[in-house]
Amino acid sequence: MGHARTLSISLTGLEGTLVEVEADVSAGLPAFSLVGLPDPSMLQARDRVRAAAARSGLRLAPRRITVNMTPAWRPKHGSGFDLAIAVAILDAQGELPAHVPGDTVLLGELGLDGRVRPIPGVLPALLAARSLGITRAIVPEQNLQEARLVHGLEVDAAADLTGLLHRFGADVPPSPVRQALDLAPGAPDPAQSEVERRGDFADVIGQAQARRAAEVAAAGGHHLLLTGPPGAGKTMIASRIPGILPPLDVHDSLTVAAIHSLAGGVDARAGLPRTAPFESPHHTATTAAMVGGGTGTARPGAISRAHAGVLFLDEAPEFPARVLEALREPLETGDITLHRARTVTRYPARFQLVLAANPCPCGNGSGKGESCTCTPMQKRRYSARLSGPVLDRVDIRVRVGPVDIHRAEDGDTSDTIAERVRIARERQQDRYEGLPWSTNSHLPGPELRRAYAPAASDLRLLDHAVAQGRLTLRGHDRVLRLAWTLADLDGSPRPGAEHIGLALTLREGDLR
């Protein structure tokens, strides 16, 4: 009987902490104590580990077993520590001739039959482990593809506890041969499959102004509001925006994959995601579903799953006011911080917001038509559901009217638009090379008014709008950012009066 240790990873959001799992087996009445601020799911590990060890041919000794999770002051959550706990205890009992290397982390949940079951969050856990100097990892077999997305780590898979113990020299029968995972190359291109699933901009009939607004929004990462009657094409346009956005870079791709790993929705067989994510929560979504939350460790919400992509709120005025107001801070900061009694969890949330709204509750009113049955008071109440502070953060507001199918002209394909967006994004990246931002929408206000300010003569129209109270100072900066994007699409070195005037027009197409 003695003492042994293994390593695992504790996650708080995407941030990982190296956890030392210490096991002490000593004389005394049989007991199994788990200390170090475990949550209820971790306390259940005692029963899972005891049953899995027995099924693997090595029973836990009828002694006093104490397992400590260091650092003991940090709360531990989830069942991913099962494997590290089981190996540490059996090593402390003297069952493993070869100790687990000190640079190896173990992740996995144990079934009662000894199988090692998959867990969420393997990707962010291994990214954290790599940054902490860990060089090897053992993960569940079903998480192996996901784990191999992390370069610089030697990753092994464990199908069951018996096979893992056999590797460390334990006197147990080898586990039965399991079917190998399909690691063959040739997985479908995720970017191609996503574009095919969401459709092409060529499918949109008419709506030249709205299609142009979507292109400008994609080129600069601007937020967009589409207002119009049902069936005019608002949802079609919004759902096709990810298809014209540039592919994700390596950093964003890893971050997106890590978020979806925590949410349990990463498809590692297709490799790292290259297409911008698209999230479209239903208007009955709660605040926690939107920004993240839950008991114990806060899980990522829709705004984090849309990181580096598009968050589309269809029927935006139907969303609860608290949900819409909760978007205000993430729209400014690009992240969300969730406070709980024992932990503070931060998730990235740099998304492009696209809103769609009807002109009135019945959907048929445009301020005139005879088919509208809404009273002026009903219209005002409906439009007021999108508050001023929320609308002030939306750069482009476009009305999407009915389409005359016989006069509608064919529009460009997504590939053609994506090429123009790519060129505009490259101009921005070259201009902001070495700076903390890479798109016009993230250009800080002070820099916008100094190093990147247009000529004073070109600002007269914008200054007049501020003086009249039509624009806030935040709106002033957002119009300038939008003007820079229009200049990039035109290939101009700097926005002129025509770009600022068009940007102001795009911004003032208000729901009200």
Coordinates of C-alpha atoms in Angstrom, one line a residue:
M1 CA 0.0 0.0 0.0
G2 CA 1.3 3.5 -0.7
H3 CA 1.0 6.7 -2.6
A4 CA 0.8 7.5 -6.4
R5 CA -0.2 10.4 -8.6
T6 CA -1.5 11.1 -12.1
L7 CA -2.4 14.2 -14.0
S8 CA -5.6 15.5 -15.5
I9 CA -7.1 18.8 -16.7
S10 CA -9.9 20.9 -15.1
L11 CA -11.7 23.3 -17.4
T12 CA -13.3 26.6 -16.6
G13 CA -14.7 27.7 -19.9
L14 CA -11.9 27.3 -22.4
E15 CA -9.2 27.9 -19.7
G16 CA -7.6 24.7 -18.3
T17 CA -5.8 24.0 -15.0
L18 CA -3.4 21.1 -14.5
V19 CA -4.9 18.9 -11.7
E20 CA -2.7 16.5 -9.8
V21 CA -4.7 13.4 -8.7
E22 CA -3.1 12.0 -5.6
A23 CA -4.1 8.6 -4.3
D24 CA -3.2 7.3 -0.8
V25 CA -4.0 3.7 0.2
S26 CA -3.4 3.0 3.9
A27 CA -4.4 0.7 6.7
G28 CA -7.7 1.3 8.4
L29 CA -11.4 0.7 8.0
P30 CA -12.4 0.3 4.3
A31 CA -13.4 3.8 3.0
F32 CA -13.1 5.8 -0.2
S33 CA -12.8 9.6 0.3
L34 CA -12.6 12.0 -2.6
V35 CA -11.4 15.5 -1.6
G36 CA -10.4 18.7 -3.4
L37 CA -13.8 20.4 -4.0
P38 CA -15.4 17.8 -6.3
D39 CA -18.9 18.4 -7.6
P40 CA -21.7 15.7 -7.2
S41 CA -20.9 14.1 -10.6
M42 CA -17.3 13.6 -9.4
L43 CA -18.3 12.1 -6.1
Q44 CA -20.1 9.4 -8.1
A45 CA -16.7 8.5 -9.5
R46 CA -16.1 6.4 -6.4
D47 CA -18.8 3.9 -7.5
R48 CA -17.8 4.0 -11.2
V49 CA -14.1 3.4 -10.4
R50 CA -14.8 0.6 -7.9
A51 CA -17.0 -1.3 -10.4
A52 CA -14.7 -0.6 -13.4
A53 CA -11.7 -1.8 -11.5
A54 CA -13.4 -5.0 -10.5
R55 CA -14.5 -5.7 -14.1
S56 CA -10.9 -5.2 -15.2
G57 CA -9.6 -7.9 -12.9
L58 CA -8.1 -5.6 -10.2
R59 CA -10.4 -4.9 -7.2
L60 CA -9.8 -1.9 -5.0
A61 CA -8.1 -3.0 -1.8
P62 CA -10.3 -3.1 1.4
R63 CA -8.3 -0.3 2.9
R64 CA -8.7 3.4 3.5
I65 CA -8.4 5.1 0.1
T66 CA -8.0 8.9 -0.1
V67 CA -7.9 10.7 -3.4
N68 CA -7.0 14.4 -3.4
M69 CA -7.4 16.7 -6.4
T70 CA -4.8 19.5 -6.3
P71 CA -5.1 22.5 -6.4
A72 CA -7.7 21.7 -3.7
W73 CA -9.1 25.3 -3.6
R74 CA -10.4 25.1 -7.3
P75 CA -13.8 23.5 -7.8
K76 CA -13.7 20.3 -10.0
H77 CA -16.5 19.4 -12.3
G78 CA -17.5 16.5 -14.5
S79 CA -16.7 12.9 -15.0
G80 CA -13.6 13.3 -17.0
F81 CA -11.4 12.6 -14.0
D82 CA -12.5 9.0 -13.7
L83 CA -9.6 7.5 -15.6
A84 CA -6.9 9.5 -13.7
I85 CA -8.5 8.5 -10.4
A86 CA -8.7 4.8 -11.2
V87 CA -5.1 4.6 -12.4
A88 CA -3.8 6.6 -9.5
I89 CA -5.5 4.3 -6.9
L90 CA -4.4 1.0 -8.6
D91 CA -0.8 2.4 -8.9
A92 CA -0.9 3.3 -5.2
Q93 CA -2.0 -0.3 -4.5
G94 CA 1.1 -1.6 -6.3
E95 CA -0.7 -3.1 -9.2
L96 CA 1.2 -1.2 -11.9
P97 CA 4.9 -2.2 -12.4
A98 CA 5.3 0.8 -14.8
H99 CA 4.2 4.1 -13.4
V100 CA 2.4 6.6 -15.5
P101 CA 4.9 9.1 -16.9
G102 CA 4.8 12.5 -15.2
D103 CA 4.2 14.4 -18.5
T104 CA 1.0 12.5 -19.3
V105 CA -2.6 13.6 -18.7
L106 CA -5.5 11.2 -18.5
L107 CA -9.0 12.1 -19.6
G108 CA -12.1 9.9 -19.7
E109 CA -15.2 8.7 -18.0
L110 CA -15.5 5.1 -16.8
G111 CA -18.4 2.8 -17.4
L112 CA -19.3 0.2 -14.8
D113 CA -18.1 -2.5 -17.3
G114 CA -14.7 -0.8 -17.5
R115 CA -15.2 0.9 -20.8
V116 CA -13.7 4.4 -21.2
R117 CA -16.5 6.6 -22.4
P118 CA -16.1 9.9 -24.4
I119 CA -16.3 13.3 -22.6
P120 CA -17.0 16.8 -23.8
G121 CA -14.2 19.4 -23.9
V122 CA -11.3 17.2 -24.9
L123 CA -10.0 19.7 -27.4
P124 CA -9.8 22.7 -25.1
A125 CA -8.4 20.5 -22.3
L126 CA -5.5 19.3 -24.5
L127 CA -4.9 22.8 -25.8
A128 CA -4.5 23.9 -22.2
A129 CA -2.3 20.9 -21.4
R130 CA 0.0 21.7 -24.3
S131 CA 0.4 25.3 -23.1
L132 CA 1.3 23.9 -19.6
G133 CA 4.1 21.8 -21.0
I134 CA 2.4 18.4 -21.2
T135 CA 3.7 16.3 -24.0
R136 CA 1.5 13.1 -23.9
A137 CA -2.2 12.4 -23.3
I138 CA -4.5 9.4 -23.0
V139 CA -8.1 10.0 -24.1
P140 CA -11.2 7.9 -24.8
E141 CA -11.1 6.1 -28.1
Q142 CA -14.1 8.0 -29.4
N143 CA -12.3 11.3 -28.7
L144 CA -9.2 10.4 -30.5
Q145 CA -10.0 12.1 -33.7
E146 CA -10.7 15.3 -31.8
A147 CA -7.5 15.0 -29.7
R148 CA -5.4 14.7 -32.9
L149 CA -6.4 18.2 -33.9
V150 CA -4.0 19.4 -31.3
H151 CA -0.5 19.3 -32.8
G152 CA 2.5 18.9 -30.5
L153 CA 1.0 16.2 -28.3
E154 CA 1.5 12.5 -28.4
V155 CA -2.0 11.2 -28.0
D156 CA -3.0 7.6 -27.2
A157 CA -6.5 6.2 -27.1
A158 CA -8.0 3.9 -24.3
A159 CA -11.0 1.8 -25.2
D160 CA -11.3 0.3 -21.8
L161 CA -9.6 0.2 -18.4
T162 CA -8.2 -3.3 -18.9
G163 CA -6.3 -2.4 -22.0
L164 CA -4.8 0.7 -20.4
L165 CA -3.7 -1.2 -17.3
H166 CA -2.1 -3.9 -19.4
R167 CA 0.0 -1.1 -21.1
F168 CA 1.5 -0.3 -17.7
G169 CA 2.4 -3.9 -16.9
A170 CA -0.6 -4.8 -14.7
D171 CA -1.3 -8.5 -14.4
V172 CA -4.6 -8.5 -16.1
P173 CA -5.8 -10.4 -19.2
P174 CA -5.5 -8.3 -22.4
S175 CA -8.7 -6.6 -23.5
P176 CA -10.5 -8.1 -26.5
V177 CA -9.5 -6.6 -29.8
R178 CA -11.9 -3.8 -30.7
Q179 CA -12.7 -2.5 -34.2
A180 CA -10.2 0.2 -35.1
L181 CA -11.3 3.7 -35.7
D182 CA -11.6 4.9 -39.2
L183 CA -8.6 7.2 -39.5
A184 CA -8.4 7.2 -43.3
P185 CA -8.0 10.5 -45.0
G186 CA -10.6 11.8 -47.4
A187 CA -13.2 13.3 -45.1
P188 CA -15.6 15.6 -46.9
D189 CA -14.6 19.2 -47.1
P190 CA -16.6 20.9 -44.3
A191 CA -16.5 24.3 -46.1
Q192 CA -18.0 22.7 -49.3
S193 CA -20.7 20.8 -47.5
E194 CA -21.7 23.8 -45.4
V195 CA -22.1 26.0 -48.6
E196 CA -24.1 23.4 -50.3
R197 CA -26.4 23.0 -47.2
R198 CA -27.0 26.7 -46.8
G199 CA -27.5 27.5 -50.5
D200 CA -26.2 30.1 -52.9
F201 CA -26.9 33.8 -53.2
A202 CA -27.9 33.2 -56.8
D203 CA -31.0 31.5 -55.3
V204 CA -32.2 34.9 -54.0
I205 CA -34.7 36.5 -56.4
G206 CA -34.3 40.2 -56.7
Q207 CA -33.5 42.1 -53.5
A208 CA -30.4 43.8 -55.0
Q209 CA -30.1 46.3 -52.1
A210 CA -30.4 43.6 -49.4
R211 CA -27.8 41.4 -51.2
R212 CA -25.4 44.3 -51.5
A213 CA -25.9 45.1 -47.8
A214 CA -25.1 41.5 -46.9
E215 CA -21.9 41.8 -49.0
V216 CA -20.9 45.0 -47.2
A217 CA -21.7 43.5 -43.8
A218 CA -19.5 40.4 -44.6
A219 CA -16.6 42.5 -46.0
G220 CA -16.2 44.5 -42.8
G221 CA -17.8 42.3 -40.2
H222 CA -20.7 44.7 -39.6
H223 CA -24.0 44.0 -37.9
L224 CA -27.1 43.9 -40.1
L225 CA -30.8 44.4 -39.7
L226 CA -33.2 43.3 -42.4
T227 CA -36.8 44.6 -42.2
G228 CA -39.6 43.5 -44.4
P229 CA -42.8 41.4 -44.8
P230 CA -42.8 37.6 -44.5
G231 CA -41.5 35.7 -47.5
A232 CA -39.5 38.6 -48.9
G233 CA -36.2 36.7 -48.5
K234 CA -34.7 37.9 -45.2
T235 CA -33.9 34.5 -43.9
M236 CA -32.6 33.3 -47.3
I237 CA -30.1 36.2 -47.3
A238 CA -29.0 35.8 -43.7
S239 CA -28.4 32.1 -44.0
R240 CA -26.2 32.6 -47.0
I241 CA -23.8 35.1 -45.4
P242 CA -21.5 32.5 -43.9
G243 CA -20.9 31.2 -47.5
I244 CA -19.3 34.5 -48.5
L245 CA -17.2 35.0 -45.4
P246 CA -13.5 34.2 -45.6
P247 CA -12.4 30.8 -44.3
L248 CA -11.4 30.8 -40.6
D249 CA -7.8 31.2 -39.8
V250 CA -6.0 28.6 -37.6
H251 CA -6.6 30.5 -34.3
D252 CA -10.3 31.1 -34.9
S253 CA -10.7 27.5 -36.2
L254 CA -9.2 26.1 -33.0
T255 CA -11.3 28.4 -30.8
V256 CA -14.5 27.5 -32.7
A257 CA -13.7 23.8 -32.4
A258 CA -12.9 24.1 -28.7
I259 CA -16.2 25.8 -28.0
H260 CA -18.2 23.2 -29.9
S261 CA -16.2 20.5 -28.1
L262 CA -17.4 21.8 -24.8
A263 CA -21.0 21.9 -26.2
G264 CA -20.5 18.3 -27.4
G265 CA -21.0 19.1 -31.1
V266 CA -17.6 19.0 -32.7
D267 CA -17.2 16.7 -35.8
A268 CA -13.5 15.9 -35.7
R269 CA -13.6 13.5 -38.6
A270 CA -13.8 16.5 -41.0
G271 CA -10.8 18.2 -39.3
L272 CA -10.8 21.7 -38.0
P273 CA -13.8 23.8 -39.1
R274 CA -13.0 26.2 -41.9
T275 CA -16.4 27.7 -42.5
A276 CA -17.7 30.5 -40.3
P277 CA -20.3 29.1 -37.8
F278 CA -24.0 30.0 -38.1
E279 CA -26.3 30.0 -35.1
S280 CA -30.0 30.7 -35.3
P281 CA -31.7 30.3 -31.9
H282 CA -35.5 30.2 -31.7
H283 CA -37.2 33.4 -30.4
T284 CA -38.2 31.4 -27.2
A285 CA -34.6 31.1 -26.2
T286 CA -33.8 32.1 -22.6
T287 CA -31.0 34.5 -21.6
A288 CA -28.9 31.5 -20.4
A289 CA -29.4 29.7 -23.7
M290 CA -28.2 32.9 -25.5
V291 CA -25.2 34.0 -23.5
G292 CA -24.4 30.8 -21.6
G293 CA -25.0 29.4 -18.2
G294 CA -26.3 26.3 -16.4
T295 CA -25.6 24.7 -13.0
G296 CA -22.0 24.1 -12.0
T297 CA -19.6 25.3 -14.7
A298 CA -21.4 27.7 -17.1
R299 CA -21.7 26.2 -20.6
P300 CA -21.3 28.3 -23.8
G301 CA -24.4 29.9 -25.2
A302 CA -25.5 30.7 -28.8
I303 CA -23.3 33.8 -28.9
S304 CA -20.2 31.8 -28.1
R305 CA -21.1 29.0 -30.5
A306 CA -21.4 31.8 -33.2
H307 CA -17.9 33.1 -32.4
A308 CA -16.1 34.1 -35.6
G309 CA -19.3 33.6 -37.5
V310 CA -22.9 34.8 -37.7
L311 CA -25.7 34.9 -35.0
F312 CA -29.0 35.2 -36.8
L313 CA -32.1 36.3 -34.8
D314 CA -35.1 35.7 -37.0
E315 CA -38.3 37.5 -35.8
A316 CA -36.0 39.6 -33.6
P317 CA -38.8 41.7 -32.0
E318 CA -40.3 38.4 -30.7
F319 CA -37.3 37.7 -28.5
P320 CA -37.6 38.6 -24.8
A321 CA -36.3 42.1 -24.0
R322 CA -33.8 40.6 -21.5
V323 CA -32.3 38.4 -24.1
L324 CA -31.8 41.2 -26.6
E325 CA -30.4 43.5 -23.9
A326 CA -27.9 40.8 -22.9
L327 CA -26.3 41.1 -26.3
R328 CA -25.2 44.7 -25.7
E329 CA -22.0 44.0 -23.8
P330 CA -20.7 41.1 -26.0
L331 CA -21.3 43.3 -29.1
E332 CA -18.9 45.8 -27.7
T333 CA -16.3 43.6 -26.1
G334 CA -16.3 40.4 -28.2
D335 CA -16.6 38.1 -25.2
I336 CA -18.9 37.2 -22.4
T337 CA -18.1 36.8 -18.7
L338 CA -20.4 34.6 -16.6
H339 CA -20.3 34.9 -12.8
R340 CA -21.2 32.1 -10.5
A341 CA -20.8 31.6 -6.7
R342 CA -17.5 29.9 -7.0
T343 CA -16.2 30.5 -10.5
V344 CA -16.0 33.2 -13.1
T345 CA -16.1 31.8 -16.7
R346 CA -15.2 33.7 -19.8
Y347 CA -16.1 32.7 -23.3
P348 CA -15.2 34.4 -26.6
A349 CA -18.2 35.9 -28.4
R350 CA -17.0 37.9 -31.3
F351 CA -19.9 37.3 -33.7
Q352 CA -21.6 39.2 -36.5
L353 CA -25.2 39.9 -35.6
V354 CA -27.9 39.6 -38.2
L355 CA -31.5 40.6 -37.2
A356 CA -34.6 40.0 -39.2
A357 CA -37.9 41.7 -38.4
N358 CA -41.4 42.3 -39.8
P359 CA -42.6 45.9 -40.2
C360 CA -45.5 45.2 -37.8
P361 CA -47.1 42.4 -35.8
C362 CA -49.3 41.2 -38.7
G363 CA -46.3 41.4 -41.1
N364 CA -48.1 43.1 -43.9
G365 CA -47.7 46.8 -43.0
S366 CA -45.1 49.1 -44.5
G367 CA -46.7 52.2 -43.1
K368 CA -49.3 52.3 -46.0
G369 CA -50.8 49.1 -47.4
E370 CA -54.5 48.4 -47.0
S371 CA -53.8 44.7 -46.0
C372 CA -52.3 45.7 -42.7
T373 CA -54.6 45.3 -39.7
C374 CA -52.3 46.8 -37.1
T375 CA -53.1 50.1 -35.4
P376 CA -50.4 52.8 -35.2
M377 CA -50.0 52.1 -31.4
Q378 CA -49.4 48.4 -32.2
K379 CA -46.8 49.2 -34.7
R380 CA -45.0 51.6 -32.3
R381 CA -45.0 49.0 -29.6
Y382 CA -43.7 46.3 -32.0
S383 CA -40.8 48.4 -33.3
A384 CA -40.0 49.5 -29.7
R385 CA -39.1 45.9 -28.8
L386 CA -35.8 46.5 -30.4
S387 CA -34.4 49.1 -28.0
G388 CA -32.4 52.2 -29.0
P389 CA -29.1 50.9 -27.4
V390 CA -29.4 47.6 -29.3
L391 CA -30.2 49.3 -32.6
D392 CA -27.4 51.8 -32.0
R393 CA -24.9 48.9 -32.3
V394 CA -26.3 47.8 -35.7
D395 CA -24.3 49.3 -38.5
I396 CA -26.6 48.5 -41.5
R397 CA -30.4 48.7 -41.6
V398 CA -32.1 47.7 -44.8
R399 CA -35.7 47.4 -45.9
V400 CA -36.5 44.2 -47.8
G401 CA -39.7 44.8 -49.9
P402 CA -41.9 42.5 -51.9
V403 CA -40.4 41.2 -55.1
D404 CA -41.9 41.3 -58.6
I405 CA -40.7 37.9 -59.9
H406 CA -41.2 39.0 -63.6
R407 CA -38.9 42.0 -63.2
A408 CA -36.3 40.6 -60.8
E409 CA -32.8 40.4 -62.1
D410 CA -30.4 37.5 -61.4
G411 CA -27.8 38.3 -58.8
D412 CA -24.2 37.2 -58.4
T413 CA -23.3 33.8 -57.0
S414 CA -21.9 33.3 -53.6
D415 CA -18.5 32.5 -55.1
T416 CA -18.4 35.8 -57.0
I417 CA -19.4 37.8 -53.9
A418 CA -17.0 35.8 -51.7
E419 CA -14.1 36.9 -54.0
R420 CA -15.0 40.6 -53.6
V421 CA -15.3 40.1 -49.8
R422 CA -11.9 38.3 -49.8
I423 CA -10.2 41.2 -51.6
A424 CA -11.7 43.7 -49.2
R425 CA -10.7 41.7 -46.2
E426 CA -7.1 41.4 -47.5
R427 CA -7.0 45.2 -47.8
Q428 CA -8.0 45.5 -44.2
Q429 CA -5.5 42.9 -43.0
D430 CA -2.7 44.7 -44.9
R431 CA -3.7 48.1 -43.5
Y432 CA -4.0 46.8 -39.9
E433 CA -1.0 44.5 -40.0
G434 CA 0.7 44.2 -36.6
L435 CA -2.3 45.8 -34.8
P436 CA -4.8 44.0 -32.4
W437 CA -7.6 44.2 -34.9
S438 CA -8.0 43.0 -38.5
T439 CA -11.4 44.2 -39.7
N440 CA -13.0 47.6 -40.0
S441 CA -15.8 46.8 -37.5
H442 CA -13.2 46.4 -34.7
L443 CA -11.3 49.6 -35.4
P444 CA -11.2 51.5 -32.1
G445 CA -12.9 54.9 -32.0
P446 CA -9.8 56.9 -31.0
E447 CA -7.8 55.5 -33.9
L448 CA -10.7 56.0 -36.2
R449 CA -10.8 59.7 -35.5
R450 CA -7.0 60.1 -35.6
A451 CA -4.9 57.9 -37.9
Y452 CA -7.8 56.7 -40.0
A453 CA -9.9 59.9 -40.1
P454 CA -11.2 61.0 -43.6
A455 CA -10.6 64.5 -44.8
A456 CA -12.5 67.2 -42.8
S457 CA -14.3 68.4 -45.9
D458 CA -15.8 64.9 -46.4
L459 CA -17.2 64.7 -42.8
R460 CA -19.6 67.6 -43.1
L461 CA -22.7 65.4 -43.8
L462 CA -21.8 63.2 -40.9
D463 CA -21.1 66.0 -38.5
H464 CA -24.5 67.6 -39.5
A465 CA -26.3 64.3 -38.6
V466 CA -24.7 64.3 -35.2
A467 CA -25.6 67.9 -34.6
Q468 CA -29.2 67.2 -35.5
G469 CA -29.3 64.3 -33.0
R470 CA -29.9 61.7 -35.8
L471 CA -26.6 60.0 -34.7
T472 CA -25.0 59.2 -31.4
L473 CA -21.2 59.4 -31.0
R474 CA -21.2 55.6 -31.2
G475 CA -23.2 55.9 -34.4
H476 CA -20.7 58.4 -35.7
D477 CA -17.9 55.9 -35.4
R478 CA -19.9 53.1 -36.8
V479 CA -20.7 55.1 -39.9
L480 CA -17.0 55.8 -40.4
R481 CA -16.1 52.1 -40.0
L482 CA -18.8 51.3 -42.6
A483 CA -17.4 54.0 -44.9
W484 CA -14.0 52.3 -44.7
T485 CA -15.5 49.0 -45.8
L486 CA -17.3 50.6 -48.7
A487 CA -14.0 52.2 -49.8
D488 CA -12.2 48.8 -49.5
L489 CA -14.9 47.2 -51.7
D490 CA -14.4 50.0 -54.3
G491 CA -10.6 49.8 -54.0
S492 CA -10.2 53.3 -52.8
P493 CA -7.3 54.2 -50.5
R494 CA -9.5 56.2 -48.2
P495 CA -13.2 56.8 -47.8
G496 CA -14.5 60.0 -49.5
A497 CA -17.7 61.9 -49.1
E498 CA -19.6 59.5 -51.4
H499 CA -18.7 56.5 -49.1
I500 CA -19.7 58.4 -46.0
G501 CA -23.0 59.4 -47.5
L502 CA -23.8 55.8 -48.6
A503 CA -22.7 54.5 -45.2
L504 CA -25.1 57.1 -43.5
T505 CA -27.9 56.0 -45.8
L506 CA -27.3 52.3 -45.0
R507 CA -27.3 53.1 -41.2
E508 CA -30.5 55.2 -41.2
G509 CA -32.7 52.7 -42.9
D510 CA -34.3 52.2 -39.4
L511 CA -37.1 49.8 -38.3
R512 CA -38.9 52.9 -37.0

